[in-house]
Short mmCIF file of C-alpha atoms in Angstrom, two decimals:
data_model
loop_
_atom_site.label_atom_id
_atom_site.label_comp_id
_atom_site.label_asym_id
_atom_site.label_seq_id
_atom_site.Cartn_x
_atom_site.Cartn_y
_atom_site.Cartn_z
CA MET A 1307 123.62 80.66 163.43
CA THR A 1308 126.10 78.33 161.81
CA ASP A 1309 126.82 79.96 158.46
CA ILE A 1310 127.82 83.48 157.57
CA LYS A 1311 128.16 85.18 154.18
CA ILE A 1312 131.63 86.16 153.00
CA LYS A 1313 132.56 87.87 149.76
CA ILE A 1314 135.91 86.75 148.36
CA THR A 1315 137.50 88.15 145.22
CA ASP A 1316 139.86 85.55 143.79
CA ARG A 1317 143.18 86.18 142.06
CA ASP A 1318 141.45 86.45 138.69
CA GLY A 1319 139.26 89.25 140.02
CA VAL A 1320 136.14 87.07 140.21
CA LEU A 1321 133.86 87.80 143.15
CA HIS A 1322 132.44 84.81 145.04
CA GLU A 1323 129.76 85.13 147.67
CA ILE A 1324 129.96 82.07 149.81
CA ASP A 1325 128.57 80.55 152.98
CA ALA A 1326 131.18 79.96 155.63
CA PRO A 1327 130.47 77.77 158.63
CA THR A 1328 131.13 79.14 162.11
CA ASP A 1329 130.84 75.79 163.84
CA MET A 1330 133.66 73.88 162.17
CA ASN A 1331 136.72 75.62 163.59
CA MET A 1332 137.67 76.84 160.12
CA ASN A 1333 139.80 79.79 159.21
CA LEU A 1334 139.51 81.95 156.13
CA MET A 1335 142.35 80.16 154.34
CA GLU A 1336 140.55 76.84 154.83
CA VAL A 1337 137.31 78.32 153.54
CA VAL A 1338 139.09 79.50 150.40
CA ARG A 1339 140.56 76.03 149.94
CA SER A 1340 137.30 74.23 150.58
CA TYR A 1341 135.57 76.31 147.90
CA GLU A 1342 138.62 75.84 145.62
CA LEU A 1343 138.93 79.58 145.02
CA ALA A 1344 142.66 79.22 144.38
CA PRO A 1345 144.52 76.34 142.72
CA GLU A 1346 145.65 73.59 145.07
CA GLY A 1347 149.20 74.15 146.21
CA THR A 1348 149.00 77.92 145.96
CA ILE A 1349 147.27 78.75 149.22
CA GLY A 1350 147.86 77.50 152.74
CA ILE A 1351 151.26 76.08 151.86
CA CYS A 1352 152.48 76.01 155.47
CA GLY A 1353 149.22 74.44 156.56
CA GLY A 1354 148.01 77.47 158.47
CA MET A 1355 150.90 78.24 160.82
CA ALA A 1356 151.52 81.82 159.65
CA MET A 1357 154.79 80.60 158.22
CA CYS A 1358 154.15 81.49 154.62
CA ALA A 1359 152.13 84.30 153.13
CA SER A 1360 150.33 82.27 150.50
CA CYS A 1361 146.94 83.03 152.10
CA GLN A 1362 147.50 86.77 152.35
CA CYS A 1363 144.33 88.73 151.66
CA TYR A 1364 143.22 92.34 151.71
CA VAL A 1365 140.31 93.11 153.98
CA VAL A 1366 138.01 95.37 151.99
CA SER A 1367 135.07 95.78 154.39
CA ASP A 1368 135.37 97.66 157.66
CA HIS A 1369 134.81 94.69 159.96
CA GLU A 1370 136.61 94.74 163.26
CA LEU A 1371 138.81 91.70 163.14
CA PRO A 1372 140.90 90.13 165.88
CA GLU A 1373 144.25 91.85 166.32
CA MET A 1374 147.28 90.39 164.62
CA GLY A 1375 149.41 88.04 166.66
CA ASP A 1376 153.20 88.23 166.66
CA ASP A 1377 153.55 85.40 164.12
CA GLU A 1378 151.16 87.01 161.66
CA GLU A 1379 152.76 90.41 162.02
CA ALA A 1380 156.24 88.96 161.55
CA MET A 1381 155.22 86.99 158.48
CA LEU A 1382 153.55 89.97 156.85
CA SER A 1383 156.64 92.03 157.52
CA GLU A 1384 158.56 89.70 155.23
CA ALA A 1385 155.84 89.01 152.68
CA PHE A 1386 155.44 90.73 149.35
CA ASN A 1387 152.48 92.73 148.01
CA VAL A 1388 151.65 93.79 151.56
CA LYS A 1389 149.17 96.64 152.07
CA ASP A 1390 147.81 98.34 155.17
CA ASN A 1391 144.74 96.07 155.06
CA SER A 1392 146.70 92.83 154.60
CA ARG A 1393 145.92 89.85 156.81
CA LEU A 1394 146.79 86.18 156.70
CA GLY A 1395 143.65 84.16 156.02
CA CYS A 1396 144.91 81.31 158.17
CA GLN A 1397 144.89 83.56 161.23
CA LEU A 1398 141.29 84.69 160.76
CA HIS A 1399 139.00 82.17 162.40
CA ILE A 1400 135.47 82.31 161.12
CA THR A 1401 133.09 83.78 163.66
CA GLU A 1402 129.60 85.24 163.49
CA ASP A 1403 131.08 88.75 163.78
CA MET A 1404 132.54 88.29 160.31
CA ASP A 1405 129.16 88.08 158.60
CA GLY A 1406 129.36 90.18 155.44
CA LEU A 1407 133.17 90.27 155.43
CA GLU A 1408 134.69 91.22 152.09
CA VAL A 1409 138.23 90.21 151.19
CA GLU A 1410 140.41 90.05 148.13
CA LEU A 1411 143.13 87.42 147.74
CA ALA A 1412 146.57 88.99 147.40
CA PRO A 1413 148.52 88.03 144.26
CA GLU A 1414 150.40 84.76 144.39
CA GLU A 1415 154.11 85.15 145.06
CA VAL A 1416 156.05 83.69 142.17
CA MET B 306 177.54 57.16 139.69
CA ILE B 307 175.48 56.32 142.77
CA LYS B 308 173.60 53.04 142.42
CA THR B 309 170.79 51.91 144.67
CA ASP B 310 167.57 49.88 144.70
CA ILE B 311 165.13 52.70 145.40
CA LEU B 312 166.08 56.27 144.65
CA ILE B 313 163.95 58.52 146.83
CA ILE B 314 163.55 62.13 145.80
CA GLY B 315 162.77 64.10 148.92
CA ALA B 316 164.11 63.48 152.43
CA GLY B 317 161.03 64.53 154.38
CA PRO B 318 159.24 62.20 156.82
CA THR B 319 157.63 60.13 154.06
CA GLY B 320 160.89 59.65 152.17
CA LEU B 321 162.73 58.77 155.38
CA PHE B 322 160.13 56.23 156.45
CA ALA B 323 160.25 54.65 152.99
CA VAL B 324 163.90 53.79 153.79
CA PHE B 325 162.73 51.78 156.79
CA GLU B 326 160.02 49.89 154.90
CA ALA B 327 162.40 49.22 152.01
CA GLY B 328 165.02 48.05 154.50
CA LEU B 329 162.66 45.42 155.89
CA LEU B 330 162.51 44.05 152.34
CA LYS B 331 166.33 44.18 152.08
CA LEU B 332 166.18 47.01 149.55
CA LYS B 333 168.79 49.78 149.73
CA CYS B 334 167.76 53.42 149.40
CA HIS B 335 169.42 56.68 148.48
CA LEU B 336 167.75 60.05 149.00
CA ILE B 337 168.14 63.32 147.10
CA ASP B 338 166.98 66.60 148.61
CA ALA B 339 167.40 70.21 147.53
CA LEU B 340 167.74 71.26 151.15
CA PRO B 341 171.07 70.86 152.93
CA GLN B 342 169.54 68.68 155.66
CA ALA B 343 167.02 65.85 155.89
CA GLY B 344 163.52 66.41 157.25
CA GLY B 345 161.79 68.45 154.56
CA GLN B 346 159.21 70.94 155.81
CA CYS B 347 159.49 69.55 159.34
CA SER B 348 163.12 70.64 159.57
CA GLU B 349 163.01 73.67 157.33
CA ILE B 350 159.71 75.37 158.18
CA TYR B 351 158.53 74.24 161.59
CA PRO B 352 161.10 72.18 163.55
CA LYS B 353 159.86 73.57 166.87
CA LYS B 354 156.15 73.12 166.17
CA PRO B 355 154.41 70.24 167.94
CA ILE B 356 152.56 67.65 165.86
CA TYR B 357 149.67 65.90 167.54
CA ASP B 358 148.46 63.33 164.99
CA ILE B 359 151.35 60.90 164.69
CA PRO B 360 150.06 57.57 166.02
CA GLY B 361 151.66 56.71 169.32
CA PHE B 362 152.99 60.21 169.90
CA PRO B 363 150.51 62.35 171.84
CA GLU B 364 152.79 65.23 170.98
CA VAL B 365 156.09 65.40 169.13
CA LEU B 366 158.08 68.34 167.81
CA ALA B 367 158.53 68.21 164.04
CA GLY B 368 162.30 68.30 164.49
CA GLU B 369 162.15 65.45 167.02
CA LEU B 370 160.07 63.36 164.64
CA VAL B 371 162.76 63.76 162.00
CA ASP B 372 165.47 62.87 164.54
CA ASN B 373 163.51 59.73 165.47
CA LEU B 374 163.04 58.74 161.84
CA MET B 375 166.75 59.17 161.21
CA GLU B 376 167.48 56.94 164.21
CA GLN B 377 164.93 54.38 163.01
CA ILE B 378 166.50 54.09 159.54
CA LYS B 379 170.11 54.15 160.70
CA PRO B 380 170.49 50.32 160.43
CA PHE B 381 169.53 50.53 156.77
CA GLN B 382 172.41 52.88 155.95
CA PRO B 383 170.70 55.12 153.40
CA GLY B 384 172.81 57.36 151.20
CA PHE B 385 172.08 61.05 150.88
CA THR B 386 172.66 63.63 148.17
CA LEU B 387 171.72 66.82 150.00
CA GLY B 388 171.67 70.41 148.79
CA GLU B 389 171.09 69.25 145.23
CA ARG B 390 167.87 69.24 143.24
CA ALA B 391 166.84 66.28 141.09
CA GLU B 392 166.85 67.84 137.65
CA THR B 393 166.51 65.24 134.90
CA ILE B 394 165.43 61.63 134.56
CA LYS B 395 166.23 59.21 131.78
CA LYS B 396 165.15 55.61 131.29
CA LEU B 397 168.11 53.41 130.40
CA ASP B 398 168.11 50.33 128.16
CA ASP B 399 168.08 47.98 131.14
CA GLY B 400 164.83 49.58 132.35
CA SER B 401 166.44 51.44 135.23
CA PHE B 402 166.41 55.20 135.70
CA LEU B 403 169.24 57.73 135.60
CA VAL B 404 168.49 60.78 137.72
CA THR B 405 170.88 63.72 137.52
CA THR B 406 170.92 66.65 139.93
CA ASN B 407 171.46 70.32 139.18
CA LYS B 408 175.08 69.80 140.26
CA GLY B 409 175.55 66.90 137.88
CA THR B 410 175.50 64.06 140.44
CA GLU B 411 174.22 60.92 138.72
CA HIS B 412 172.06 58.30 140.40
CA ASN B 413 170.91 54.99 138.99
CA ALA B 414 168.08 52.82 140.32
CA PRO B 415 165.41 50.48 139.01
CA ILE B 416 162.83 52.30 141.14
CA VAL B 417 162.32 56.02 141.70
CA ALA B 418 160.06 57.17 144.51
CA ILE B 419 159.19 60.84 144.46
CA ALA B 420 158.53 61.99 148.02
CA GLY B 421 159.01 65.64 147.25
CA GLY B 422 156.31 67.06 149.53
CA LEU B 423 155.34 70.45 148.25
CA GLY B 424 158.31 70.48 145.89
CA SER B 425 161.81 71.80 146.15
CA PHE B 426 162.27 74.89 148.25
CA GLU B 427 163.34 77.92 146.28
CA PRO B 428 164.27 81.34 147.69
CA ARG B 429 161.45 83.87 147.79
CA LYS B 430 162.45 86.73 145.53
CA PRO B 431 161.38 90.27 146.37
CA LEU B 432 159.20 92.02 143.85
CA LEU B 433 161.75 94.46 142.52
CA GLU B 434 161.37 95.35 138.88
CA ASN B 435 164.86 94.60 137.57
CA ILE B 436 166.07 92.10 140.16
CA SER B 437 166.59 89.28 137.64
CA LYS B 438 168.99 91.50 135.68
CA PHE B 439 171.36 91.58 138.66
CA GLU B 440 171.14 87.91 139.65
CA ASP B 441 174.76 86.69 139.87
CA ASN B 442 175.83 90.29 139.17
CA GLY B 443 175.34 91.64 142.66
CA VAL B 444 172.16 89.89 143.79
CA ALA B 445 172.22 86.48 145.48
CA TYR B 446 169.40 84.74 147.31
CA MET B 447 171.64 82.46 149.33
CA ILE B 448 175.22 82.62 150.52
CA LYS B 449 177.35 79.76 149.31
CA ASP B 450 180.82 81.17 149.92
CA PRO B 451 181.07 84.06 152.43
CA GLU B 452 184.57 84.87 151.12
CA VAL B 453 182.93 86.30 148.01
CA TYR B 454 181.86 89.23 150.18
CA ARG B 455 185.26 90.00 151.69
CA ASN B 456 185.84 93.78 151.74
CA LYS B 457 182.58 94.39 149.86
CA LYS B 458 179.65 96.64 150.73
CA VAL B 459 176.76 94.30 151.39
CA VAL B 460 173.06 94.96 151.99
CA ILE B 461 171.00 92.17 153.52
CA ALA B 462 167.20 92.35 153.62
CA GLY B 463 164.93 90.28 155.84
CA GLY B 464 163.95 89.79 159.44
CA GLY B 465 164.40 86.10 160.13
CA ASP B 466 167.23 83.94 161.40
CA SER B 467 169.04 83.83 158.05
CA ALA B 468 169.15 87.62 157.74
CA LEU B 469 170.38 87.95 161.33
CA ASP B 470 172.91 85.14 161.18
CA TRP B 471 174.49 86.25 157.91
CA SER B 472 174.60 89.88 159.02
CA ILE B 473 176.55 88.76 162.08
CA PHE B 474 178.83 86.50 160.05
CA LEU B 475 179.57 89.02 157.32
CA ALA B 476 180.18 91.85 159.80
CA ASN B 477 183.72 90.54 160.15
CA ILE B 478 184.25 89.86 156.47
CA ALA B 479 182.56 92.61 154.45
CA SER B 480 183.74 96.19 154.56
CA GLN B 481 180.21 97.33 155.31
CA VAL B 482 177.07 95.40 156.25
CA THR B 483 173.65 97.02 156.13
CA LEU B 484 170.61 95.12 157.38
CA VAL B 485 167.26 96.39 156.15
CA HIS B 486 164.00 95.10 157.64
CA ARG B 487 160.41 96.24 157.44
CA ARG B 488 159.94 96.17 161.20
CA ASN B 489 161.96 97.02 164.26
CA GLU B 490 161.26 93.54 165.61
CA PHE B 491 163.02 90.47 164.23
CA ARG B 492 161.79 86.89 164.08
CA GLY B 493 164.92 85.10 165.11
CA ALA B 494 166.81 83.62 168.01
CA LEU B 495 167.12 86.08 170.89
CA ASP B 496 170.91 85.78 171.08
CA SER B 497 171.16 86.58 167.35
CA VAL B 498 169.03 89.70 167.82
CA GLU B 499 171.20 90.74 170.77
CA LYS B 500 174.37 90.12 168.79
CA VAL B 501 173.11 92.29 165.93
CA GLN B 502 172.28 95.01 168.47
CA GLU B 503 175.80 94.76 169.86
CA LEU B 504 177.39 94.92 166.38
CA LYS B 505 175.17 97.88 165.55
CA ASN B 506 176.38 99.64 168.70
CA GLN B 507 179.97 98.92 167.66
CA GLY B 508 179.27 100.38 164.23
CA LYS B 509 179.89 97.05 162.50
CA ILE B 510 176.33 96.69 161.23
CA ASN B 511 174.32 99.51 159.73
CA LEU B 512 170.73 98.75 160.73
CA ILE B 513 167.91 100.44 158.85
CA THR B 514 164.42 99.72 160.20
CA PRO B 515 161.54 99.90 159.53
CA ALA B 516 162.47 100.15 155.92
CA GLU B 517 162.44 98.33 152.61
CA ILE B 518 164.45 98.23 149.43
CA ILE B 519 162.45 99.82 146.65
CA SER B 520 164.84 99.78 143.71
CA LEU B 521 168.13 98.41 142.46
CA ASN B 522 170.39 100.51 140.28
CA GLY B 523 173.35 99.86 138.03
CA ASP B 524 174.28 99.16 134.45
CA ASP B 525 175.65 95.65 134.14
CA THR B 526 176.35 95.06 137.79
CA LEU B 527 174.62 96.33 140.91
CA GLU B 528 175.86 99.73 142.03
CA SER B 529 173.32 101.01 144.53
CA VAL B 530 170.02 100.26 146.20
CA LEU B 531 167.33 102.71 147.19
CA VAL B 532 165.94 102.19 150.69
CA ARG B 533 162.68 103.70 151.83
CA LYS B 534 162.11 104.24 155.52
CA ILE B 535 158.60 103.16 156.43
CA SER B 536 157.46 106.18 158.35
CA ASN B 537 155.31 109.19 157.80
CA ALA B 538 158.16 110.93 156.07
CA ASN B 539 158.89 108.00 153.74
CA GLU B 540 162.49 109.10 153.77
CA GLU B 541 164.64 107.57 151.04
CA ILE B 542 168.29 106.59 151.36
CA LEU B 543 170.54 105.73 148.43
CA LEU B 544 173.17 103.17 149.44
CA GLU B 545 176.19 102.38 147.30
CA VAL B 546 176.62 98.61 147.38
CA ASP B 547 178.46 95.74 145.78
CA ASP B 548 176.02 93.04 146.81
CA PHE B 549 172.36 92.74 147.78
CA ILE B 550 171.25 89.59 149.56
CA PRO B 551 167.48 89.32 150.10
CA LEU B 552 166.76 86.59 152.66
CA PHE B 553 162.99 86.20 152.75
CA GLY B 554 162.78 82.48 153.32
CA LEU B 555 161.92 79.70 150.96
CA SER B 556 158.91 78.83 148.91
CA PRO B 557 158.13 75.35 147.59
CA LYS B 558 157.90 74.75 143.85
CA LEU B 559 157.27 71.45 142.07
CA GLY B 560 160.32 72.30 139.97
CA PRO B 561 161.87 70.14 137.26
CA ILE B 562 159.84 67.07 138.33
CA GLY B 563 156.92 68.80 136.64
CA ASP B 564 158.67 68.25 133.29
CA TRP B 565 159.32 64.54 133.67
CA GLY B 566 156.25 63.45 131.71
CA LEU B 567 154.31 62.58 134.84
CA GLU B 568 150.59 63.16 134.92
CA ILE B 569 150.02 66.25 137.03
CA GLU B 570 146.79 67.47 138.56
CA LYS B 571 146.49 70.53 140.78
CA ASN B 572 150.26 70.84 141.22
CA ALA B 573 150.50 67.23 142.40
CA ILE B 574 151.44 63.93 140.73
CA LYS B 575 148.58 61.59 139.90
CA VAL B 576 148.99 58.06 141.23
CA ASN B 577 146.90 54.93 141.59
CA THR B 578 145.92 53.90 145.09
CA PHE B 579 147.04 50.29 144.66
CA ASP B 580 150.70 51.10 145.12
CA TYR B 581 151.06 54.87 144.45
CA GLN B 582 152.71 54.31 141.10
CA THR B 583 152.57 57.15 138.60
CA ASN B 584 151.69 56.92 134.91
CA ILE B 585 155.35 55.95 134.29
CA PRO B 586 155.95 52.36 135.48
CA GLY B 587 158.74 52.21 138.04
CA ILE B 588 158.21 55.78 139.21
CA PHE B 589 156.15 56.17 142.35
CA ALA B 590 154.97 59.31 144.12
CA ILE B 591 154.27 59.23 147.86
CA GLY B 592 153.29 61.78 150.48
CA ASP B 593 152.18 65.34 149.90
CA VAL B 594 153.49 65.40 146.33
CA ASN B 595 150.83 63.00 145.03
CA THR B 596 147.11 63.19 144.42
CA TYR B 597 144.29 60.66 144.08
CA PRO B 598 140.62 60.64 144.97
CA GLY B 599 140.34 61.16 148.72
CA LYS B 600 143.95 62.26 149.18
CA LEU B 601 144.83 63.74 152.56
CA LYS B 602 148.12 65.56 152.99
CA LEU B 603 149.04 64.11 156.34
CA ILE B 604 152.34 62.63 157.46
CA LEU B 605 150.63 59.45 158.59
CA CYS B 606 149.11 58.99 155.11
CA GLY B 607 152.59 59.40 153.63
CA PHE B 608 153.84 56.62 155.92
CA HIS B 609 151.08 54.30 154.69
CA GLU B 610 151.80 55.16 151.06
CA ALA B 611 155.52 54.53 151.55
CA THR B 612 154.77 51.07 152.97
CA LEU B 613 152.61 49.99 150.05
CA MET B 614 155.00 51.49 147.53
CA CYS B 615 157.88 49.37 148.86
CA GLN B 616 155.92 46.13 148.45
CA SER B 617 155.35 46.89 144.76
CA ALA B 618 158.92 48.08 144.30
CA PHE B 619 160.12 44.71 145.63
CA GLN B 620 157.99 42.83 143.10
CA ILE B 621 159.29 45.01 140.24
CA ILE B 622 162.92 44.45 141.26
CA PHE B 623 162.42 40.75 141.97
CA PRO B 624 159.52 39.64 139.76
CA ASP B 625 160.18 35.96 140.42
CA LYS B 626 160.48 36.14 144.19
CA LYS B 627 157.52 35.66 146.45
CA TYR B 628 157.44 37.85 149.48
CA VAL B 629 155.00 37.75 152.34
CA MET B 630 154.61 40.83 154.47
CA LYS B 631 156.04 40.18 157.90
CA TYR B 632 155.45 41.89 161.21
CA THR B 633 158.52 43.38 162.88
CA THR B 634 157.30 41.82 166.12
CA VAL B 635 157.84 38.43 164.46
CA GLY B 636 160.72 38.98 162.09
CA GLY B 637 162.55 41.73 163.95
CA VAL B 638 164.71 44.23 162.10
CA SER B 639 167.98 43.21 160.47
CA GLY B 640 170.06 46.19 159.45
CA PHE B 641 172.54 46.33 156.61
CA ASP B 642 175.13 47.26 159.22
CA GLY B 643 174.87 43.81 160.79
CA SER B 644 172.68 44.97 163.64
CA THR B 645 169.66 42.95 164.62
CA LYS B 646 166.67 43.84 166.71
CA GLU B 647 164.25 41.14 167.65
CA ALA B 648 161.76 40.30 170.30
CA PRO B 649 163.29 38.36 173.21
CA LYS B 650 162.62 34.66 172.95
CA ALA B 651 160.28 33.25 175.53
CA VAL B 652 161.95 30.84 177.92
CA VAL B 653 160.01 27.66 178.40
CA LYS B 654 160.78 25.64 181.45
CA ALA B 655 159.21 22.53 182.61
CA ILE B 656 157.40 22.77 185.87
CA GLU B 657 157.90 19.68 187.91
#
């Protein structure tokens, strides 16, 4: 299996059901960028190093995801619009276990 | 007024390398950057992160790369206007550009190269309903003059190095320092964390964690902040304060450059791929700030773009001069400071 289905609700509330590859070493932030679900320059600003919260998303489905690392936890502790189900898309590497994952992009920090 | 040949807006790796390439063509450069130090994202966001895709460097820390670039351009004696943001641009009668910063510093050059990366870095403002009302009336996002806080009651929010460092610094200046952070753990240098712990134990810093500021109160000026402890009880604490300093890092914004009449697409400046010139002749955009079909936001691409930009800049400044690109292995490097680097001459001896 190389592709999984992910449901992503963009910042305008539009739901996108997309195919995400599991064999390209991509993370969720990169998937969002590759499908252009958020304007360029508004997501993945730090390049995926958990050093900004531009790719923050809310995990809506009950998938068991990898635990947060220290960097992700620290960044989310300083980010805005954080909820209990917040994660950084750049820290979620696409794996087969994520098939059917549903996420919502957190509002852009202005 | 500062006069130069190429005015570079942005002192990140691309802007710094442009100084070197311009220097080979005997063109002087001056750089403007909103940050107080050169290096852009590499210095500000990830100085200790290794980069693996710089040709010739199997691995180099972002901060080291900046240090090396600074060393490489030293012979070309660039000027710097740091801690100021390029605000306005005006074309003068002689065809050159006048760029003025937010602090009023004027720069004049026939060529402007925008190497602004993701834009200028602005403080991230917490989402508190009436925060803008108190800006400059009790709320500040950066500390310019610590003396302003002498004998004042100050609340700092954040969990990074800035929040820790300023809490330590102001502990001996302000009458009361409260540090509020959403977690018990801090993302900062270990000795700073230990120092804050020590000052807390001495009663010089009031530490409230895990907690967050949820509202700001006052009429014209800030009078108090409401802190909510993040726990089951969600306990709330009303703190009387003179100043609130949220230190949540920086976020890049394209800023005033977006109003300069340049063609913008997807938050980036459109350029041609011949020489990375924008729709305004004489203004170039290089590195992460530009866009064109096939654009890749990589440092090495910025280096390439800077090189080509300088060749065109030379022809604009000296339309009647012919210049042939030379290899540094052949021509060496002659700095404006009189220094010269060149390959050692081969010694030819007759063999009898």
